[in-house]
Coordinates of C-alpha atoms and ligand atoms in Angstrom, one line a residue:
X3 CA 120.4 121.5 86.8
X4 CA 120.4 121.5 90.6
X5 CA 117.7 118.7 90.2
X6 CA 119.9 116.3 88.3
X7 CA 120.6 114.1 91.4
X8 CA 117.1 113.5 92.7
X9 CA 116.2 110.0 94.1
X10 CA 114.1 107.5 92.1
X11 CA 110.4 107.7 93.0
X12 CA 107.6 105.1 93.0
X13 CA 105.5 105.1 89.8
X14 CA 102.2 105.1 91.6
X15 CA 102.7 108.6 93.1
X16 CA 100.7 111.4 91.5
X17 CA 103.0 114.2 90.7
X18 CA 101.9 117.8 91.7
X19 CA 105.3 119.4 91.0
X20 CA 108.4 118.0 89.3
X21 CA 111.1 120.5 90.4
X22 CA 110.9 120.7 93.4
X23 CA 109.4 117.2 93.6
X24 CA 105.9 117.1 95.2
X25 CA 103.7 114.0 94.9
X26 CA 101.0 112.0 96.7
X27 CA 99.7 108.5 96.6
X28 CA 96.2 107.7 95.2
X29 CA 93.5 107.8 98.0
X30 CA 92.5 104.1 97.9
X31 CA 96.2 103.1 98.3
X32 CA 96.7 105.7 101.1
X33 CA 94.5 103.9 103.6
X34 CA 95.5 100.4 102.8
X35 CA 97.6 100.2 105.9
X36 CA 97.9 101.9 109.3
X37 CA 101.6 102.5 108.7
X38 CA 102.3 104.2 105.3
X39 CA 105.1 102.5 103.4
X40 CA 108.1 104.8 102.7
X41 CA 107.9 104.3 99.0
X42 CA 104.3 105.7 98.7
X43 CA 104.5 108.3 101.5
X44 CA 103.8 111.8 100.0
X45 CA 106.7 114.0 99.2
X46 CA 106.8 117.8 99.7
X47 CA 110.1 119.3 98.7
X48 CA 110.6 123.1 98.3
X49 CA 114.2 122.8 96.9
X50 CA 116.5 120.2 95.4
X51 CA 117.2 117.1 97.6
X52 CA 120.6 117.5 99.1
X53 CA 123.3 114.8 98.7
X54 CA 124.6 113.9 102.2
X55 CA 127.4 111.5 103.1
X56 CA 126.9 109.9 106.5
X57 CA 130.6 110.0 107.2
X58 CA 130.8 113.8 106.9
X59 CA 127.3 114.7 108.1
X60 CA 127.2 117.1 110.9
X61 CA 124.4 118.8 113.0
X62 CA 125.2 122.2 114.6
X63 CA 123.6 123.3 117.8
X64 CA 123.6 127.0 118.3
X65 CA 122.3 129.6 120.8
X66 CA 121.5 132.7 118.7
X67 CA 124.6 133.2 116.5
X68 CA 127.0 131.1 118.6
X69 CA 127.7 127.5 117.7
X70 CA 127.8 125.5 121.0
X71 CA 128.2 121.9 119.7
X72 CA 128.7 120.0 116.5
X73 CA 127.3 116.5 116.4
X74 CA 128.4 113.8 114.0
X75 CA 125.7 111.2 113.2
X76 CA 127.1 108.9 115.8
X77 CA 126.8 111.6 118.5
X78 CA 123.1 111.9 117.8
X79 CA 122.7 108.1 118.1
X80 CA 124.4 108.0 121.5
X81 CA 121.3 109.4 123.2
X82 CA 118.5 107.0 124.4
X83 CA 116.5 105.7 121.4
X84 CA 112.8 106.5 121.2
X85 CA 110.2 105.3 118.7
X86 CA 106.9 107.1 118.1
X87 CA 104.1 106.6 115.6
X88 CA 103.0 109.9 114.1
X89 CA 101.2 111.2 111.1
X90 CA 102.6 114.2 109.1
X91 CA 100.3 116.3 107.1
X92 CA 101.0 119.1 104.8
X93 CA 99.3 122.4 105.5
X94 CA 98.0 122.3 102.0
X95 CA 96.4 118.9 102.1
X96 CA 93.0 118.9 100.3
X97 CA 93.8 122.3 98.8
X98 CA 92.3 121.3 95.4
X99 CA 88.8 121.3 97.0
X100 CA 89.3 124.8 98.6
X101 CA 90.4 126.0 95.2
X102 CA 87.0 125.0 93.7
X103 CA 85.4 127.4 96.1
X104 CA 87.5 130.3 94.8
X105 CA 90.9 130.6 93.0
X106 CA 93.9 130.5 95.2
X107 CA 97.7 130.1 95.0
X108 CA 99.4 126.8 95.8
X109 CA 100.0 123.2 94.6
X110 CA 96.9 121.3 93.9
X111 CA 96.9 118.6 96.6
X112 CA 94.2 116.0 96.9
X113 CA 93.6 114.0 100.1
X114 CA 97.0 112.3 100.0
X115 CA 99.4 114.9 101.5
X116 CA 99.4 112.9 104.7
X117 CA 101.1 109.7 105.9
X118 CA 101.5 107.8 109.1
X119 CA 104.9 106.3 110.0
X120 CA 107.0 105.2 112.9
X121 CA 109.9 107.5 113.6
X122 CA 113.0 106.4 115.7
X123 CA 115.7 108.6 117.0
X124 CA 116.8 111.0 119.8
X125 CA 114.4 113.2 121.7
X126 CA 114.9 116.9 121.0
X127 CA 114.3 117.7 124.7
X128 CA 117.3 115.5 125.7
X129 CA 119.6 117.3 123.4
X130 CA 118.3 120.7 124.5
X131 CA 118.7 119.7 128.2
X132 CA 122.4 119.0 127.6
X133 CA 122.8 122.6 126.2
X134 CA 121.9 123.8 129.7
X135 CA 119.6 126.5 128.5
X136 CA 117.0 128.4 130.6
X137 CA 113.7 128.2 128.8
X138 CA 112.7 131.6 130.2
X139 CA 115.5 133.4 128.3
X140 CA 114.4 132.2 124.8
X141 CA 111.2 131.8 122.8
X142 CA 111.8 129.6 119.8
X143 CA 113.8 126.6 118.5
X144 CA 114.7 127.1 114.8
X145 CA 115.6 124.3 112.4
X146 CA 117.6 124.6 109.2
X147 CA 117.9 122.0 106.4
X148 CA 120.8 121.2 104.1
X149 CA 118.6 122.1 101.1
X150 CA 119.5 125.5 99.8
X151 CA 117.8 128.0 97.5
X152 CA 119.8 129.5 94.6
X153 CA 121.0 132.3 97.0
X154 CA 122.4 129.7 99.4
X155 CA 119.6 130.2 102.0
X156 CA 118.4 126.9 103.6
X157 CA 114.9 125.7 104.2
X158 CA 113.9 126.7 107.7
X159 CA 111.1 126.7 110.3
X160 CA 110.7 127.0 114.0
X161 CA 108.5 125.9 116.9
X162 CA 107.9 127.5 120.3
X163 CA 110.5 126.6 123.0
X164 CA 107.9 125.4 125.5
X165 CA 106.8 122.7 123.0
X166 CA 110.5 121.8 122.1
X167 CA 111.5 121.2 125.7
X168 CA 108.4 119.3 126.7
X169 CA 109.2 115.5 126.9
X170 CA 105.4 114.9 126.4
X171 CA 105.6 116.5 123.0
X172 CA 107.5 113.5 121.8
X173 CA 109.6 115.5 119.3
X174 CA 112.2 113.3 117.8
X175 CA 115.4 113.9 115.8
X176 CA 114.6 110.9 113.7
X177 CA 117.2 108.7 111.9
X178 CA 114.8 105.9 111.1
X179 CA 111.4 105.8 109.4
X180 CA 109.4 102.5 109.7
X181 CA 112.6 100.9 111.1
X182 CA 114.8 101.8 108.1
X183 CA 117.2 104.6 107.6
X184 CA 115.2 107.7 106.5
X185 CA 114.9 107.7 102.6
X186 CA 116.5 110.7 100.8
X187 CA 113.2 112.3 99.9
X188 CA 112.1 112.2 103.6
X189 CA 115.2 113.8 105.1
X190 CA 118.2 111.4 105.2
X191 CA 120.0 111.1 107.5
X192 CA 118.2 113.1 110.2
X193 CA 114.9 115.1 110.3
X194 CA 112.9 116.5 113.1
X195 CA 109.5 115.1 113.7
X196 CA 107.2 117.5 115.6
X197 CA 104.0 115.3 116.1
X198 CA 100.7 117.1 115.7
X199 CA 102.2 120.1 114.1
X200 CA 101.9 121.1 110.4
X201 CA 104.3 119.3 108.0
X202 CA 106.3 122.4 107.3
X203 CA 107.9 122.5 110.8
X204 CA 109.1 118.9 110.4
X205 CA 112.4 120.0 108.8
X206 CA 114.3 117.4 106.7
X207 CA 118.0 117.0 106.2
X208 CA 118.6 118.7 109.5
X209 CA 121.8 120.9 109.5
X210 CA 121.3 123.3 112.4
X211 CA 119.2 123.7 115.5
X212 CA 119.2 127.3 116.9
X213 CA 117.9 128.3 120.3
X214 CA 116.6 131.9 119.8
X215 CA 114.5 134.7 121.1
X216 CA 113.1 134.9 117.5
X217 CA 111.1 132.7 115.2
X218 CA 112.9 131.3 112.1
X219 CA 113.5 134.2 109.7
X220 CA 112.8 131.9 106.7
X221 CA 110.2 132.6 104.1
X222 CA 108.3 129.4 105.1
X223 CA 107.9 130.7 108.7
X224 CA 107.4 134.4 108.0
X225 CA 105.8 134.7 104.6
X226 CA 103.9 131.4 104.0
X227 CA 102.1 128.7 106.0
X228 CA 99.8 131.2 107.7
X229 CA 96.0 131.6 107.5
X230 CA 93.8 134.6 106.8
X231 CA 90.2 135.6 106.5
X232 CA 88.3 134.9 103.3
X233 CA 88.2 138.7 102.7
X234 CA 92.0 139.0 102.7
X235 CA 93.4 139.1 99.2
X236 CA 96.8 139.5 97.6
X237 CA 96.3 143.3 97.5
X238 CA 95.8 143.7 101.2
X239 CA 97.5 140.7 102.8
X240 CA 100.1 141.4 105.5
X241 CA 101.9 138.2 106.5
X242 CA 103.4 139.8 109.6
X243 CA 99.9 140.1 111.0
X244 CA 99.1 136.3 111.3
X245 CA 100.8 133.7 113.4
X246 CA 102.6 130.8 111.7
X247 CA 100.5 127.6 111.6
X248 CA 101.7 125.1 114.3
X249 CA 99.2 122.5 115.6
X250 CA 96.7 121.4 112.9
X251 CA 92.9 121.3 113.4
X252 CA 90.6 118.2 113.0
X253 CA 90.3 116.8 109.5
X254 CA 89.1 113.7 107.7
X255 CA 88.8 112.4 104.2
X256 CA 86.9 109.7 102.3
X257 CA 89.4 107.6 100.4
X258 CA 87.3 104.7 99.1
X259 CA 85.3 105.0 97.0
X260 CA 86.9 107.9 95.2
X261 CA 84.9 110.8 93.7
X262 CA 83.0 109.8 90.5
X263 CA 83.7 106.1 90.9
X264 CA 81.0 103.5 90.2
X265 CA 80.5 101.0 92.9
X266 CA 78.4 97.9 93.5
X267 CA 75.7 97.9 96.2
X268 CA 75.8 94.8 98.4
X269 CA 72.8 94.0 100.7
X270 CA 71.7 97.6 100.4
X271 CA 75.0 99.0 101.5
X272 CA 78.3 100.2 100.2
X273 CA 81.6 100.1 102.1
X274 CA 83.2 103.5 102.7
X275 CA 86.7 104.0 104.1
X276 CA 88.9 106.9 105.0
X277 CA 91.2 108.6 107.5
X278 CA 90.7 111.2 110.2
X279 CA 93.3 113.1 112.2
X280 CA 93.7 116.1 114.5
X281 CA 96.8 118.0 115.6
X282 CA 98.1 118.6 119.1
X283 CA 97.8 114.9 120.1
X284 CA 94.0 115.1 120.1
X285 CA 92.6 111.7 119.4
X286 CA 89.8 111.2 117.0
X287 CA 86.7 110.2 119.0
X288 CA 84.1 109.9 116.3
X289 CA 83.6 110.0 112.5
X290 CA 80.1 110.8 111.2
X291 CA 79.0 109.9 107.7
X292 CA 75.9 111.0 105.9
X293 CA 74.2 109.8 102.7
X294 CA 71.5 112.5 102.6
X295 CA 73.1 115.9 103.2
X296 CA 73.1 115.5 107.0
X297 CA 69.4 114.4 107.5
X298 CA 70.8 111.1 108.9
X299 CA 74.3 110.6 110.3
X300 CA 75.9 107.2 110.7
X301 CA 78.9 106.6 113.0
X302 CA 81.9 104.9 111.4
X303 CA 84.0 102.1 113.0
X304 CA 87.3 103.5 114.2
X305 CA 90.5 101.6 113.7
X306 CA 92.8 103.6 116.1
X307 CA 95.7 101.2 116.2
X308 CA 98.1 103.1 118.3
X309 CA 97.3 101.3 121.5
X310 CA 100.3 102.6 123.4
X311 CA 99.4 106.3 122.9
X312 CA 98.8 108.2 126.2
X313 CA 96.0 110.7 126.7
X314 CA 96.7 113.9 124.8
X315 CA 99.6 112.3 122.8
X316 CA 97.7 110.5 120.1
X317 CA 99.9 111.5 117.1
X318 CA 98.7 108.8 114.6
X319 CA 95.9 109.1 112.2
X320 CA 92.7 107.0 112.7
X321 CA 91.5 104.8 109.8
X322 CA 87.7 104.4 109.7
X323 CA 85.3 102.2 107.8
X324 CA 81.5 101.9 107.5
X325 CA 78.9 99.9 105.6
X326 CA 76.7 102.8 104.6
X327 CA 73.0 102.1 103.7
X328 CA 71.9 103.5 100.3
X329 CA 68.4 104.1 99.1
X330 CA 67.0 101.2 97.0
X331 CA 67.3 101.8 93.3
X332 CA 69.2 105.1 93.6
X333 CA 71.8 105.7 90.9
X334 CA 74.0 108.2 92.6
X335 CA 74.9 109.1 96.2
X336 CA 76.8 112.0 97.8
X337 CA 78.7 111.0 100.9
X338 CA 79.9 113.5 103.5
X339 CA 82.4 112.8 106.3
X340 CA 83.2 114.9 109.4
X341 CA 85.4 114.0 112.3
X342 CA 85.3 115.0 116.0
X343 CA 88.5 115.1 118.1
X344 CA 89.0 114.7 121.8
X345 CA 88.4 118.4 122.5
X346 CA 85.0 118.0 120.6
X347 CA 86.3 120.2 117.8
X348 CA 84.4 119.4 114.6
X349 CA 85.2 120.2 111.0
X350 CA 83.5 123.2 109.4
X351 CA 80.7 122.4 107.0
X352 CA 82.0 124.1 103.9
X353 CA 85.0 125.9 102.4
X354 CA 83.1 129.1 101.8
X355 CA 84.0 130.7 105.2
X356 CA 87.4 129.2 105.7
X357 CA 88.8 130.0 102.3
X358 CA 92.2 131.6 102.5
X359 CA 94.4 132.9 99.7
X360 CA 97.2 130.3 100.1
X361 CA 94.8 127.4 100.7
X362 CA 95.9 126.2 104.1
X363 CA 94.0 124.0 106.7
X364 CA 91.4 122.8 104.2
X365 CA 89.4 120.8 106.7
X366 CA 85.8 121.3 105.6
X367 CA 83.5 118.2 105.5
X368 CA 84.8 115.9 102.8
X369 CA 82.2 115.2 100.1
X370 CA 82.3 112.6 97.3
X371 CA 79.7 111.7 94.7
X372 CA 79.7 108.1 93.4
X373 CA 77.5 106.2 91.0
X374 CA 75.8 103.0 92.2
X375 CA 75.3 99.7 90.5
X376 CA 72.6 97.5 92.0
Ligands
MTE15 N1 112.3 120.3 105.2 C1 113.2 120.7 104.4 N2 114.5 120.8 104.7 N3 112.8 121.2 103.1 C2 111.5 121.1 102.7 O1 111.2 121.5 101.6 N4 109.2 120.6 103.4 C3 108.3 120.6 104.5 C4 108.7 119.6 105.6 N5 110.1 119.7 105.8 C5 110.5 120.6 103.7 C6 111.0 120.2 104.9 C7 106.9 120.4 104.2 S1 106.0 121.8 103.7 C8 106.3 119.3 104.5 S2 104.6 119.1 104.3 C9 107.0 118.1 105.0 O2 108.4 118.3 105.1 C10 106.9 116.9 104.0 O3 107.5 115.8 104.4 P1 107.7 114.5 103.5 O4 108.2 115.0 102.2 O5 108.6 113.6 104.2 O6 106.3 113.9 103.4
MO16 MO1 103.8 121.2 103.4

């Protein structure tokens, strides 16, 4: 069994897939702190977790097929050390809600396929600068992991070279998560963090960085993590016709109370909490909450703690909270949330017209129904 040497995981994680391991924390726990603890950070593996010895670990840097450098762990650490705070979100986060609209294929994620952590390491742009490449001659930076499928093919993904070489993109070859060595499930000893970009490009257990004219040939770049129209089905889908998902759109979720929970009304109000995030470094500027299908909108208090983030480089999530008024004597309430980002992008109202066959970018208004106790 290639899965016999998996790490031990926290009991609180809700398991969506055992082999490969995929799991998320419960919503109320998810938003308890601005920085997500490593133990309860969601895990999305596609293959068995590789066993890597720091002493023999190496990272290859290649231009097309030619290996130019081989770094040991210490070589990576010689570069100036940077720390950023960034959320990572799976492209399938909140897929279970889209699946209720119409059947689709993919793991049934709730709202917990996201986490916010500090990442410390070497900037990708510094390493690429040392390779002496001319950005005009290439188009993509590919990443390969040490995790292999049964045929020996590694997990892989790529990002555009313009993004990879931009110091303002804050892309980190991270060797620490929340100030500790990166745990095995999250990419020990080195993973790439591409802030504001879909989780799938944040390759763990980094084995190889390839400067190329082409995108990563991997299944996860070419034949997955792409979006389509609601009328595209498995009979007519052509994955070569859609671009790979990179930056994520604006999204939010209500995490407390959870759907179907019973909660106590205090002074005519209930406390509602959640997160909001947008890709591409676009800060969350507002979160709107309604208790009556949008006839009245209330603005939530934002708790955007990443005070050091510069304009256009807000990679963290934003936690929000509101004391929402409820109608006197009402037994049930449906709460909706929608977020607005710095470009005034707003979430779509429903899943109907954004449904796609693989269930990616599930960012419609989040809706929960709760029972009230007066
Ligand atoms: N990197 C490797 N090598 N193998 C993987 O399976 N999964 C990707 C990405 N990087 C993956 C990977 C996906 S789809 C996501 S959403 C994130 O890692 C999840 O990161 P996490 O498990 O640290 O939360
Ligand atoms: Mo993912």
